[in-house]
Short mmCIF file of C-alpha atoms in Angstrom, two decimals:
data_model
loop_
_atom_site.label_atom_id
_atom_site.label_comp_id
_atom_site.label_asym_id
_atom_site.label_seq_id
_atom_site.Cartn_x
_atom_site.Cartn_y
_atom_site.Cartn_z
CA MET A 1 56.34 -32.47 146.60
CA ILE A 2 55.90 -35.42 143.92
CA SER A 3 53.27 -36.13 141.56
CA GLY A 4 52.28 -39.53 139.90
CA MET A 5 54.27 -39.25 136.98
CA ASP A 6 58.12 -38.27 138.67
CA HIS A 7 61.16 -40.77 137.70
CA PHE A 8 63.00 -42.42 140.49
CA PRO A 9 66.07 -42.97 138.52
CA THR A 10 67.63 -44.53 141.79
CA THR A 11 66.65 -47.12 144.72
CA GLU A 12 67.14 -44.33 146.93
CA ALA A 13 65.36 -41.12 145.37
CA ALA A 14 62.08 -43.37 145.23
CA VAL A 15 62.32 -44.04 148.99
CA THR A 16 62.52 -40.43 149.53
CA ALA A 17 59.38 -40.39 147.43
CA LEU A 18 57.69 -43.26 149.86
CA ARG A 19 59.25 -41.45 153.41
CA GLU A 20 56.98 -37.28 151.69
CA ILE A 21 53.75 -40.43 150.74
CA ALA A 22 54.14 -41.13 154.74
CA ALA A 23 54.80 -37.84 156.01
CA GLU A 24 51.45 -36.83 153.72
CA HIS A 25 49.61 -39.72 155.22
CA ALA A 26 51.10 -39.72 159.11
CA ARG A 27 52.40 -42.89 159.02
CA GLU A 28 55.78 -44.17 160.05
CA ILE A 29 58.01 -45.74 158.27
CA GLU A 30 60.61 -48.38 158.43
CA VAL A 31 63.46 -48.45 155.46
CA SER A 32 65.75 -51.25 155.12
CA HIS A 33 68.18 -51.58 152.82
CA ASP A 34 70.18 -54.38 150.70
CA ILE A 35 73.55 -53.40 148.75
CA GLY A 36 75.32 -55.45 146.76
CA ALA A 37 74.52 -58.45 144.19
CA ASP A 38 75.49 -60.94 146.95
CA GLN A 39 72.67 -59.72 148.99
CA THR A 40 69.58 -58.08 146.66
CA SER A 41 67.34 -60.83 146.30
CA ARG A 42 67.02 -61.39 142.57
CA ARG A 43 70.94 -62.37 142.92
CA THR A 44 70.31 -65.26 144.22
CA ALA A 45 72.92 -66.90 141.36
CA ALA A 46 76.00 -63.99 142.97
CA GLY A 47 79.19 -65.50 144.12
CA ILE A 48 80.64 -65.12 147.62
CA GLY A 49 81.84 -61.74 147.58
CA ALA A 50 80.29 -60.99 144.90
CA THR A 51 79.31 -57.36 145.59
CA THR A 52 78.56 -56.12 142.14
CA ASP A 53 76.69 -56.96 138.82
CA PRO A 54 78.78 -58.08 135.79
CA ASP A 55 78.36 -55.32 134.16
CA GLY A 56 80.15 -53.65 137.21
CA SER A 57 76.93 -52.11 139.25
CA LEU A 58 76.18 -52.07 142.54
CA PRO A 59 72.32 -53.32 142.78
CA HIS A 60 70.35 -51.56 145.86
CA GLU A 61 67.52 -53.08 147.25
CA ALA A 62 65.32 -51.77 149.79
CA TYR A 63 62.09 -52.79 151.74
CA VAL A 64 59.69 -50.57 153.00
CA GLU A 65 57.36 -50.94 155.79
CA PHE A 66 54.57 -48.14 156.45
CA GLY A 67 52.32 -48.74 160.25
CA GLY A 68 48.71 -48.24 160.22
CA SER A 69 45.87 -49.24 158.39
CA PRO A 70 45.88 -51.23 156.20
CA ARG A 71 49.52 -52.41 156.62
CA VAL A 72 51.43 -51.81 153.61
CA SER A 73 54.64 -52.61 152.57
CA VAL A 74 56.98 -51.91 149.35
CA ARG A 75 60.03 -53.70 148.31
CA LEU A 76 61.95 -51.92 145.50
CA TYR A 77 64.14 -53.67 143.04
CA PRO A 78 67.57 -52.42 141.63
CA GLU A 79 65.72 -53.86 137.57
CA ASP A 80 63.05 -50.94 138.38
CA ASP A 81 60.06 -52.10 139.49
CA ALA A 82 58.97 -52.98 143.16
CA LEU A 83 56.39 -55.99 144.99
CA ILE A 84 53.85 -53.77 146.81
CA THR A 85 51.98 -55.97 149.60
CA VAL A 86 48.38 -54.48 150.76
CA GLU A 87 47.47 -56.31 153.49
CA GLY A 88 48.48 -59.68 152.38
CA VAL A 89 47.75 -59.13 148.50
CA GLU A 90 50.52 -59.16 146.74
CA CYS A 91 50.42 -56.95 143.56
CA PRO A 92 54.27 -57.65 141.73
CA ASP A 93 55.68 -56.10 138.69
CA ILE A 94 54.34 -52.49 139.63
CA PRO A 95 56.75 -49.95 137.63
CA ARG A 96 58.81 -47.83 140.37
CA ASP A 97 57.97 -44.95 139.15
CA ASP A 98 54.19 -45.77 139.66
CA VAL A 99 54.82 -46.52 142.89
CA PRO A 100 53.95 -42.96 144.64
CA ALA A 101 50.71 -42.89 142.73
CA PHE A 102 50.14 -46.69 143.64
CA LEU A 103 50.19 -45.73 147.62
CA ARG A 104 48.25 -42.77 147.72
CA SER A 105 45.53 -44.45 145.99
CA VAL A 106 45.53 -46.85 148.83
CA PHE A 107 46.35 -44.07 151.70
CA GLY A 108 43.94 -41.86 149.86
CA GLY A 109 40.61 -44.44 150.17
CA LEU A 110 40.50 -44.95 146.53
CA ALA A 111 41.82 -48.52 146.24
CA TYR A 112 38.18 -51.32 145.94
CA VAL A 113 37.97 -54.54 146.31
CA THR A 114 35.53 -55.99 143.55
CA ALA A 115 33.89 -59.44 144.40
CA ARG A 116 32.48 -61.79 141.78
CA ARG A 117 29.25 -64.93 142.31
CA PHE A 118 30.71 -67.18 139.88
CA PRO A 119 34.02 -67.86 139.57
CA PRO A 120 33.69 -66.61 143.14
CA GLY A 121 36.56 -64.64 143.51
CA TYR A 122 38.23 -61.10 144.34
CA ARG A 123 40.19 -58.22 143.36
CA LEU A 124 42.23 -56.08 144.96
CA VAL A 125 41.65 -52.66 142.47
CA VAL A 126 43.72 -49.63 143.12
CA PRO A 127 43.76 -47.01 140.30
CA LEU A 128 46.29 -44.91 138.74
CA PRO A 129 47.25 -41.87 136.34
CA GLY A 130 46.07 -41.71 133.27
CA ASP A 131 42.51 -44.27 133.48
CA ARG A 132 44.94 -46.42 134.72
CA VAL A 133 43.72 -49.47 137.43
CA HIS A 134 46.41 -52.73 138.57
CA LYS A 135 43.82 -55.18 139.59
CA GLU A 136 45.42 -58.26 141.79
CA TRP A 137 43.26 -61.32 142.75
CA THR A 138 43.25 -62.32 146.19
CA LYS A 139 41.26 -65.58 147.64
CA MET A 140 38.18 -64.51 149.98
CA ILE A 141 39.85 -66.31 152.81
CA ILE A 142 42.68 -63.52 152.90
CA LEU A 143 40.25 -60.72 153.24
CA THR A 144 40.89 -59.22 156.40
CA PRO A 145 39.01 -56.14 157.69
CA TRP A 146 39.81 -54.07 156.18
CA LEU A 147 39.91 -55.07 152.83
CA SER A 148 36.35 -55.86 153.71
CA SER A 149 35.52 -52.52 153.94
CA ARG A 150 36.36 -51.60 150.65
CA VAL A 151 33.97 -54.46 148.61
CA ARG A 152 32.01 -53.05 145.94
#
């Protein structure tokens, strides 16, 4: 079992951890892999047929979708970070090592939404280990039933 403080040096190790989290929370998981500089989303400047980075490494990116509610997807980048989307709210630049803890907070019911009257706005708040939190602003118009049920 993985803890919130594990290190995932490769995209494949992180995908394995996400498969374990899906099993823990009885969720279906769908994974697609993009391998090579000409395939990964952040390597748009790669020349035609260029599969490796200038340093000779082969970048590996994965996109993971979890079934059930809330709708969650994770894009693991080769640069050791991730983009996690929860019910349409994009949470960019999540360190790869924080992804399992982030997902456990969301799937475990610890994530919540705060509301402000002035200026109006909402924030998705996801607690992380070590008294850290990730906050992401969202528009009221995209509040889904799941997000609305978490407003404090």
